[in-house]
Amino acid sequence: MFIERSAGRIRLTRLIFVAAGLVPCLLLAGWAMHRRSAAHCDTVRAAWQAAVGLPLEVAAVSHPRPGVIAATGVVVRSPAGLPLLELPALEVESAATENRLVIRAALVDAAAAGMLGTLAREWLQSDARHPRNCVIEVADLAWGGAAADQGRSETLRIECVGQGLSRAIRVVRGDGEGGDEIRAVRTLEGQGQSIAERFEVEGRLSRPVPASVLAAVAGLPVSTSAAIAARATVSGDLQAMHDAAGWSGSATGRIDDLDLGGCCAAVQARGAGAASVSLKRFAWRSGRLVEAAIVCESGPGWVEAALFDRLVIALGCRPGPALQASAETRAFDAAGCALELDGGSVTVRPAGGASGLATASGAVLLQAPTAAVAFERLAWMVSPPAATFVPADGPGAWLMSIVPGDPRGTQRAMNPSQREGARGF
């Protein structure tokens, strides 16, 4: 018996078989080509740019694993087009409620730190725009500025987590064994029209970090800190809280390699050298200074004579036997002072048991005041020579804004329960 065959049916069956096998392959190949195309790369770049809020460049993207986008040649630019942060390679993994970024290497200088600080503040305050948690891991981080000269890199982990009415950012440096980390927590309290914000910041830096980076993260003007802290480093501990009454907190630590010329320029004077500042005790309450013990030291250097005159006139310092009245500059081998706040006055003493505030060739150039100095006199000392009445600008105006408050307010910025809440993130 023979089975009837139709040539048309055979061709149709073969065509359906080929189409069923070929079309999915073509679609898969087209989809793969699209994922590697410039159009797809631009789509990814546009999505990341919208999340960051700054111009972004991406050289190429790939998809090594499901849910993971790998990118190379990522550059974050300022609104003016200047490069802020360059990332040779990174991976972004998206989960249901969290984004995880793995960055192979990054160089963070003052410009990049300022941008990252702005993004951190936006994440803390913008629940609607940034609803997802985020974890960022940097495998090889190098600091720009002073730390770049040390040729040392480290790891960094940043956790951005929201829980209920609280949002927190935790930055862990290295493997975390040294305790180097910073926490910033924003909490909403109350209901309806009486809702209020509270910010808590707690940090510890056992190893120095460039002062220019920290100043940029805090949002300080670059022009103010650049000249003074170009090579300076900071280490220490900080606890602070901001509520309706303003900032309160305490800090201890050290600032090394301050540019003495930049410090003099900030008070409209000339000088050269390097200085260090050690904060033995430093506390403020509701924006007012309540406790301070500070040691300032400098090695060989010089300052103009007019600055010495301001120290004598404003603070009551006394010229030493080695001081030459006719010289236009005052060169010294060592200089330093210990400042201690006592109520509304400041006691000024030589640092480290020295015989004077400044010495040259073993002789005293400048001696300490014989009595405590009113805190307001410090504002006059750092104000421009031509200033009249209350200093209205510069360091003098800032000092007047933190005139010491109630010395009974020397308590820590956060009570134990608040600190435990901050550690919960």
PDB file of C-alpha atoms in Angstrom, residues 25-253:
ATOM      1  CA  CYS A  25      17.436  32.423  15.965  1.00  0.00           C
ATOM      2  CA  LEU A  26      17.085  35.636  13.961  1.00  0.00           C
ATOM      3  CA  LEU A  27      15.156  37.302  16.762  1.00  0.00           C
ATOM      4  CA  LEU A  28      17.762  36.213  19.308  1.00  0.00           C
ATOM      5  CA  ALA A  29      20.589  37.432  17.090  1.00  0.00           C
ATOM      6  CA  GLY A  30      18.822  40.750  16.544  1.00  0.00           C
ATOM      7  CA  TRP A  31      18.206  41.139  20.264  1.00  0.00           C
ATOM      8  CA  ALA A  32      21.868  40.374  20.990  1.00  0.00           C
ATOM      9  CA  MET A  33      23.010  42.912  18.389  1.00  0.00           C
ATOM     10  CA  HIS A  34      20.687  45.516  19.893  1.00  0.00           C
ATOM     11  CA  ARG A  35      22.082  44.886  23.397  1.00  0.00           C
ATOM     12  CA  ARG A  36      25.543  45.639  22.017  1.00  0.00           C
ATOM     13  CA  SER A  37      24.479  48.537  19.853  1.00  0.00           C
ATOM     14  CA  ALA A  38      25.159  52.223  20.402  1.00  0.00           C
ATOM     15  CA  ALA A  39      21.427  52.837  20.766  1.00  0.00           C
ATOM     16  CA  HIS A  40      21.162  50.435  23.715  1.00  0.00           C
ATOM     17  CA  CYS A  41      24.290  51.948  25.286  1.00  0.00           C
ATOM     18  CA  ASP A  42      22.725  55.386  24.964  1.00  0.00           C
ATOM     19  CA  THR A  43      19.500  54.120  26.554  1.00  0.00           C
ATOM     20  CA  VAL A  44      21.430  52.812  29.558  1.00  0.00           C
ATOM     21  CA  ARG A  45      23.424  56.039  29.748  1.00  0.00           C
ATOM     22  CA  ALA A  46      20.256  58.131  29.694  1.00  0.00           C
ATOM     23  CA  ALA A  47      18.694  56.082  32.525  1.00  0.00           C
ATOM     24  CA  TRP A  48      21.812  56.402  34.686  1.00  0.00           C
ATOM     25  CA  GLN A  49      22.108  60.097  33.857  1.00  0.00           C
ATOM     26  CA  ALA A  50      18.519  60.681  35.015  1.00  0.00           C
ATOM     27  CA  ALA A  51      19.274  58.911  38.305  1.00  0.00           C
ATOM     28  CA  VAL A  52      22.497  60.860  38.924  1.00  0.00           C
ATOM     29  CA  GLY A  53      21.201  64.191  37.656  1.00  0.00           C
ATOM     30  CA  LEU A  54      24.489  65.077  35.924  1.00  0.00           C
ATOM     31  CA  PRO A  55      25.836  64.612  32.381  1.00  0.00           C
ATOM     32  CA  LEU A  56      27.177  61.098  31.955  1.00  0.00           C
ATOM     33  CA  GLU A  57      29.329  59.310  29.370  1.00  0.00           C
ATOM     34  CA  VAL A  58      29.461  55.533  28.864  1.00  0.00           C
ATOM     35  CA  ALA A  59      31.850  53.998  26.332  1.00  0.00           C
ATOM     36  CA  ALA A  60      30.287  50.510  26.171  1.00  0.00           C
ATOM     37  CA  VAL A  61      27.902  48.217  28.049  1.00  0.00           C
ATOM     38  CA  SER A  62      27.486  44.450  28.254  1.00  0.00           C
ATOM     39  CA  HIS A  63      25.339  41.933  30.165  1.00  0.00           C
ATOM     40  CA  PRO A  64      27.596  39.309  31.741  1.00  0.00           C
ATOM     41  CA  ARG A  65      24.842  37.824  33.956  1.00  0.00           C
ATOM     42  CA  PRO A  66      21.066  38.127  34.169  1.00  0.00           C
ATOM     43  CA  GLY A  67      20.126  41.390  35.830  1.00  0.00           C
ATOM     44  CA  VAL A  68      23.681  42.752  35.640  1.00  0.00           C
ATOM     45  CA  ILE A  69      24.933  45.556  33.403  1.00  0.00           C
ATOM     46  CA  ALA A  70      28.680  46.007  33.012  1.00  0.00           C
ATOM     47  CA  ALA A  71      29.962  49.328  31.703  1.00  0.00           C
ATOM     48  CA  THR A  72      33.362  50.687  30.741  1.00  0.00           C
ATOM     49  CA  GLY A  73      34.613  54.215  30.256  1.00  0.00           C
ATOM     50  CA  VAL A  74      32.084  55.876  32.579  1.00  0.00           C
ATOM     51  CA  VAL A  75      32.664  59.605  33.123  1.00  0.00           C
ATOM     52  CA  VAL A  76      30.490  61.832  35.326  1.00  0.00           C
ATOM     53  CA  ARG A  77      30.675  65.489  34.305  1.00  0.00           C
ATOM     54  CA  SER A  78      29.623  68.762  35.867  1.00  0.00           C
ATOM     55  CA  PRO A  79      26.813  70.829  34.294  1.00  0.00           C
ATOM     56  CA  ALA A  80      29.587  72.856  32.638  1.00  0.00           C
ATOM     57  CA  GLY A  81      31.037  69.681  31.082  1.00  0.00           C
ATOM     58  CA  LEU A  82      34.110  69.310  33.314  1.00  0.00           C
ATOM     59  CA  PRO A  83      34.978  65.710  34.325  1.00  0.00           C
ATOM     60  CA  LEU A  84      34.210  65.037  37.997  1.00  0.00           C
ATOM     61  CA  LEU A  85      34.655  61.279  38.319  1.00  0.00           C
ATOM     62  CA  GLU A  86      36.125  58.742  35.898  1.00  0.00           C
ATOM     63  CA  LEU A  87      35.359  55.034  36.359  1.00  0.00           C
ATOM     64  CA  PRO A  88      37.203  52.617  34.019  1.00  0.00           C
ATOM     65  CA  ALA A  89      34.786  49.749  34.757  1.00  0.00           C
ATOM     66  CA  LEU A  90      31.702  49.083  36.891  1.00  0.00           C
ATOM     67  CA  GLU A  91      28.851  46.620  37.261  1.00  0.00           C
ATOM     68  CA  VAL A  92      25.262  47.457  38.240  1.00  0.00           C
ATOM     69  CA  GLU A  93      23.025  44.694  39.581  1.00  0.00           C
ATOM     70  CA  SER A  94      19.343  45.452  40.123  1.00  0.00           C
ATOM     71  CA  ALA A  95      17.145  43.559  42.551  1.00  0.00           C
ATOM     72  CA  ALA A  96      13.546  44.126  43.634  1.00  0.00           C
ATOM     73  CA  THR A  97      14.299  46.966  46.083  1.00  0.00           C
ATOM     74  CA  GLU A  98      18.047  47.495  45.771  1.00  0.00           C
ATOM     75  CA  ASN A  99      20.753  48.500  43.331  1.00  0.00           C
ATOM     76  CA  ARG A 100      24.287  47.197  43.833  1.00  0.00           C
ATOM     77  CA  LEU A 101      27.258  48.897  42.175  1.00  0.00           C
ATOM     78  CA  VAL A 102      30.675  47.244  42.019  1.00  0.00           C
ATOM     79  CA  ILE A 103      33.405  49.680  40.941  1.00  0.00           C
ATOM     80  CA  ARG A 104      36.772  48.270  40.019  1.00  0.00           C
ATOM     81  CA  ALA A 105      38.844  51.424  40.637  1.00  0.00           C
ATOM     82  CA  ALA A 106      38.218  55.103  41.365  1.00  0.00           C
ATOM     83  CA  LEU A 107      40.217  58.241  42.094  1.00  0.00           C
ATOM     84  CA  VAL A 108      38.299  60.605  44.386  1.00  0.00           C
ATOM     85  CA  ASP A 109      39.534  64.192  44.590  1.00  0.00           C
ATOM     86  CA  ALA A 110      37.813  67.339  45.873  1.00  0.00           C
ATOM     87  CA  ALA A 111      35.690  67.740  42.724  1.00  0.00           C
ATOM     88  CA  ALA A 112      34.458  64.138  42.825  1.00  0.00           C
ATOM     89  CA  ALA A 113      33.886  64.334  46.593  1.00  0.00           C
ATOM     90  CA  GLY A 114      31.759  67.458  46.223  1.00  0.00           C
ATOM     91  CA  MET A 115      29.576  65.719  43.649  1.00  0.00           C
ATOM     92  CA  LEU A 116      29.251  62.594  45.819  1.00  0.00           C
ATOM     93  CA  GLY A 117      28.371  64.710  48.860  1.00  0.00           C
ATOM     94  CA  THR A 118      25.594  66.424  46.905  1.00  0.00           C
ATOM     95  CA  LEU A 119      24.217  63.063  45.755  1.00  0.00           C
ATOM     96  CA  ALA A 120      24.321  61.741  49.339  1.00  0.00           C
ATOM     97  CA  ARG A 121      22.345  64.706  50.663  1.00  0.00           C
ATOM     98  CA  GLU A 122      19.810  64.337  47.841  1.00  0.00           C
ATOM     99  CA  TRP A 123      19.376  60.626  48.605  1.00  0.00           C
ATOM    100  CA  LEU A 124      18.802  61.340  52.300  1.00  0.00           C
ATOM    101  CA  GLN A 125      16.220  64.040  51.628  1.00  0.00           C
ATOM    102  CA  SER A 126      14.482  62.827  48.435  1.00  0.00           C
ATOM    103  CA  ASP A 127      12.483  59.702  49.265  1.00  0.00           C
ATOM    104  CA  ALA A 128      10.329  59.966  46.144  1.00  0.00           C
ATOM    105  CA  ARG A 129      13.201  60.473  43.686  1.00  0.00           C
ATOM    106  CA  HIS A 130      15.438  57.813  45.233  1.00  0.00           C
ATOM    107  CA  PRO A 131      13.106  55.122  46.599  1.00  0.00           C
ATOM    108  CA  ARG A 132      15.527  52.203  46.214  1.00  0.00           C
ATOM    109  CA  ASN A 133      18.284  51.120  48.568  1.00  0.00           C
ATOM    110  CA  CYS A 134      21.792  51.192  47.159  1.00  0.00           C
ATOM    111  CA  VAL A 135      25.089  49.467  47.960  1.00  0.00           C
ATOM    112  CA  ILE A 136      28.325  50.666  46.365  1.00  0.00           C
ATOM    113  CA  GLU A 137      31.564  48.705  46.635  1.00  0.00           C
ATOM    114  CA  VAL A 138      34.878  50.163  45.417  1.00  0.00           C
ATOM    115  CA  ALA A 139      37.656  47.589  45.123  1.00  0.00           C
ATOM    116  CA  ASP A 140      40.542  50.020  44.584  1.00  0.00           C
ATOM    117  CA  LEU A 141      40.035  53.574  45.886  1.00  0.00           C
ATOM    118  CA  ALA A 142      42.748  56.217  45.667  1.00  0.00           C
ATOM    119  CA  TRP A 143      42.428  59.668  47.205  1.00  0.00           C
ATOM    120  CA  GLY A 144      43.259  62.746  45.222  1.00  0.00           C
ATOM    121  CA  GLY A 145      45.312  65.521  46.811  1.00  0.00           C
ATOM    122  CA  ALA A 146      47.674  64.772  49.662  1.00  0.00           C
ATOM    123  CA  ALA A 147      46.957  61.042  49.914  1.00  0.00           C
ATOM    124  CA  ALA A 148      47.734  60.590  46.213  1.00  0.00           C
ATOM    125  CA  ASP A 149      51.401  61.186  47.012  1.00  0.00           C
ATOM    126  CA  GLN A 150      51.400  58.197  49.361  1.00  0.00           C
ATOM    127  CA  GLY A 151      50.616  55.762  46.547  1.00  0.00           C
ATOM    128  CA  ARG A 152      48.212  53.829  48.760  1.00  0.00           C
ATOM    129  CA  SER A 153      44.778  52.538  47.808  1.00  0.00           C
ATOM    130  CA  GLU A 154      42.018  50.934  49.844  1.00  0.00           C
ATOM    131  CA  THR A 155      38.515  49.542  49.603  1.00  0.00           C
ATOM    132  CA  LEU A 156      35.312  51.458  50.325  1.00  0.00           C
ATOM    133  CA  ARG A 157      31.751  50.320  50.925  1.00  0.00           C
ATOM    134  CA  ILE A 158      28.760  52.691  50.900  1.00  0.00           C
ATOM    135  CA  GLU A 159      25.331  51.542  52.079  1.00  0.00           C
ATOM    136  CA  CYS A 160      22.228  53.682  51.480  1.00  0.00           C
ATOM    137  CA  VAL A 161      19.288  52.186  53.360  1.00  0.00           C
ATOM    138  CA  GLY A 162      15.762  53.400  54.083  1.00  0.00           C
ATOM    139  CA  GLN A 163      13.640  52.008  56.921  1.00  0.00           C
ATOM    140  CA  GLY A 164      10.248  53.562  57.590  1.00  0.00           C
ATOM    141  CA  LEU A 165      10.683  57.273  58.312  1.00  0.00           C
ATOM    142  CA  SER A 166      14.471  56.995  58.541  1.00  0.00           C
ATOM    143  CA  ARG A 167      17.085  57.000  55.794  1.00  0.00           C
ATOM    144  CA  ALA A 168      20.759  56.393  56.444  1.00  0.00           C
ATOM    145  CA  ILE A 169      24.092  56.321  54.655  1.00  0.00           C
ATOM    146  CA  ARG A 170      26.952  54.255  56.073  1.00  0.00           C
ATOM    147  CA  VAL A 171      30.459  54.531  54.656  1.00  0.00           C
ATOM    148  CA  VAL A 172      32.940  51.829  55.698  1.00  0.00           C
ATOM    149  CA  ARG A 173      36.590  52.308  54.853  1.00  0.00           C
ATOM    150  CA  GLY A 174      38.882  49.348  54.308  1.00  0.00           C
ATOM    151  CA  ASP A 175      37.958  46.042  55.917  1.00  0.00           C
ATOM    152  CA  GLY A 176      36.269  47.826  58.832  1.00  0.00           C
ATOM    153  CA  GLU A 177      38.653  46.373  61.441  1.00  0.00           C
ATOM    154  CA  GLY A 178      40.054  49.819  62.269  1.00  0.00           C
ATOM    155  CA  GLY A 179      36.571  51.163  62.907  1.00  0.00           C
ATOM    156  CA  ASP A 180      36.860  53.757  60.146  1.00  0.00           C
ATOM    157  CA  GLU A 181      33.320  54.567  59.121  1.00  0.00           C
ATOM    158  CA  ILE A 182      30.836  57.422  58.869  1.00  0.00           C
ATOM    159  CA  ARG A 183      27.071  57.243  59.462  1.00  0.00           C
ATOM    160  CA  ALA A 184      24.543  59.887  58.477  1.00  0.00           C
ATOM    161  CA  VAL A 185      20.918  59.333  59.500  1.00  0.00           C
ATOM    162  CA  ARG A 186      17.852  61.425  58.635  1.00  0.00           C
ATOM    163  CA  THR A 187      14.709  60.795  60.666  1.00  0.00           C
ATOM    164  CA  LEU A 188      11.262  62.346  60.349  1.00  0.00           C
ATOM    165  CA  GLU A 189       9.459  62.884  63.646  1.00  0.00           C
ATOM    166  CA  GLY A 190       5.877  63.908  64.388  1.00  0.00           C
ATOM    167  CA  GLN A 191       2.804  63.878  62.166  1.00  0.00           C
ATOM    168  CA  GLY A 192       0.969  66.215  59.819  1.00  0.00           C
ATOM    169  CA  GLN A 193       1.954  69.875  60.119  1.00  0.00           C
ATOM    170  CA  SER A 194       4.188  69.208  63.143  1.00  0.00           C
ATOM    171  CA  ILE A 195       6.570  66.864  61.339  1.00  0.00           C
ATOM    172  CA  ALA A 196      10.255  67.691  61.886  1.00  0.00           C
ATOM    173  CA  GLU A 197      13.612  66.469  60.568  1.00  0.00           C
ATOM    174  CA  ARG A 198      16.556  65.292  62.620  1.00  0.00           C
ATOM    175  CA  PHE A 199      20.000  64.585  61.177  1.00  0.00           C
ATOM    176  CA  GLU A 200      22.604  62.571  63.050  1.00  0.00           C
ATOM    177  CA  VAL A 201      26.214  62.193  61.954  1.00  0.00           C
ATOM    178  CA  GLU A 202      28.761  59.937  63.606  1.00  0.00           C
ATOM    179  CA  GLY A 203      32.206  59.225  62.208  1.00  0.00           C
ATOM    180  CA  ARG A 204      35.639  57.892  63.032  1.00  0.00           C
ATOM    181  CA  LEU A 205      38.785  58.233  60.897  1.00  0.00           C
ATOM    182  CA  SER A 206      41.814  56.534  62.437  1.00  0.00           C
ATOM    183  CA  ARG A 207      43.839  56.995  59.246  1.00  0.00           C
ATOM    184  CA  PRO A 208      44.213  60.434  57.608  1.00  0.00           C
ATOM    185  CA  VAL A 209      41.937  61.518  54.765  1.00  0.00           C
ATOM    186  CA  PRO A 210      42.589  64.604  52.578  1.00  0.00           C
ATOM    187  CA  ALA A 211      40.987  67.640  54.183  1.00  0.00           C
ATOM    188  CA  SER A 212      39.969  68.968  50.760  1.00  0.00           C
ATOM    189  CA  VAL A 213      37.900  65.801  50.182  1.00  0.00           C
ATOM    190  CA  LEU A 214      36.098  66.070  53.525  1.00  0.00           C
ATOM    191  CA  ALA A 215      35.476  69.795  53.022  1.00  0.00           C
ATOM    192  CA  ALA A 216      33.976  69.110  49.594  1.00  0.00           C
ATOM    193  CA  VAL A 217      31.738  66.326  50.940  1.00  0.00           C
ATOM    194  CA  ALA A 218      30.497  68.690  53.651  1.00  0.00           C
ATOM    195  CA  GLY A 219      29.634  71.281  51.005  1.00  0.00           C
ATOM    196  CA  LEU A 220      32.181  73.923  52.067  1.00  0.00           C
ATOM    197  CA  PRO A 221      33.113  76.458  49.362  1.00  0.00           C
ATOM    198  CA  VAL A 222      36.091  75.209  47.348  1.00  0.00           C
ATOM    199  CA  SER A 223      37.655  78.684  47.252  1.00  0.00           C
ATOM    200  CA  THR A 224      37.714  78.766  51.061  1.00  0.00           C
ATOM    201  CA  SER A 225      39.391  75.401  51.631  1.00  0.00           C
ATOM    202  CA  ALA A 226      41.550  74.938  48.522  1.00  0.00           C
ATOM    203  CA  ALA A 227      44.429  77.243  49.468  1.00  0.00           C
ATOM    204  CA  ILE A 228      44.466  76.252  53.145  1.00  0.00           C
ATOM    205  CA  ALA A 229      43.930  72.497  52.837  1.00  0.00           C
ATOM    206  CA  ALA A 230      45.553  71.648  49.500  1.00  0.00           C
ATOM    207  CA  ARG A 231      47.838  69.073  51.183  1.00  0.00           C
ATOM    208  CA  ALA A 232      46.227  68.835  54.620  1.00  0.00           C
ATOM    209  CA  THR A 233      44.890  65.586  56.078  1.00  0.00           C
ATOM    210  CA  VAL A 234      42.302  64.964  58.795  1.00  0.00           C
ATOM    211  CA  SER A 235      41.832  62.183  61.339  1.00  0.00           C
ATOM    212  CA  GLY A 236      39.652  61.927  64.432  1.00  0.00           C
ATOM    213  CA  ASP A 237      36.128  61.380  65.746  1.00  0.00           C
ATOM    214  CA  LEU A 238      32.901  63.331  65.232  1.00  0.00           C
ATOM    215  CA  GLN A 239      29.402  63.145  66.677  1.00  0.00           C
ATOM    216  CA  ALA A 240      26.809  65.721  65.679  1.00  0.00           C
ATOM    217  CA  MET A 241      23.056  66.207  65.497  1.00  0.00           C
ATOM    218  CA  HIS A 242      20.899  68.798  63.757  1.00  0.00           C
ATOM    219  CA  ASP A 243      17.327  69.598  64.763  1.00  0.00           C
ATOM    220  CA  ALA A 244      15.140  72.686  65.052  1.00  0.00           C
ATOM    221  CA  ALA A 245      17.663  74.258  67.465  1.00  0.00           C
ATOM    222  CA  GLY A 246      20.573  73.901  65.030  1.00  0.00           C
ATOM    223  CA  TRP A 247      23.747  71.807  65.148  1.00  0.00           C
ATOM    224  CA  SER A 248      25.091  70.292  68.354  1.00  0.00           C
ATOM    225  CA  GLY A 249      27.979  67.896  68.726  1.00  0.00           C
ATOM    226  CA  SER A 250      31.555  67.188  69.722  1.00  0.00           C
ATOM    227  CA  ALA A 251      34.780  66.359  67.933  1.00  0.00           C
ATOM    228  CA  THR A 252      38.375  65.367  68.617  1.00  0.00           C
ATOM    229  CA  GLY A 253      41.107  64.887  66.073  1.00  0.00           C
TER     230      GLY A 253
END
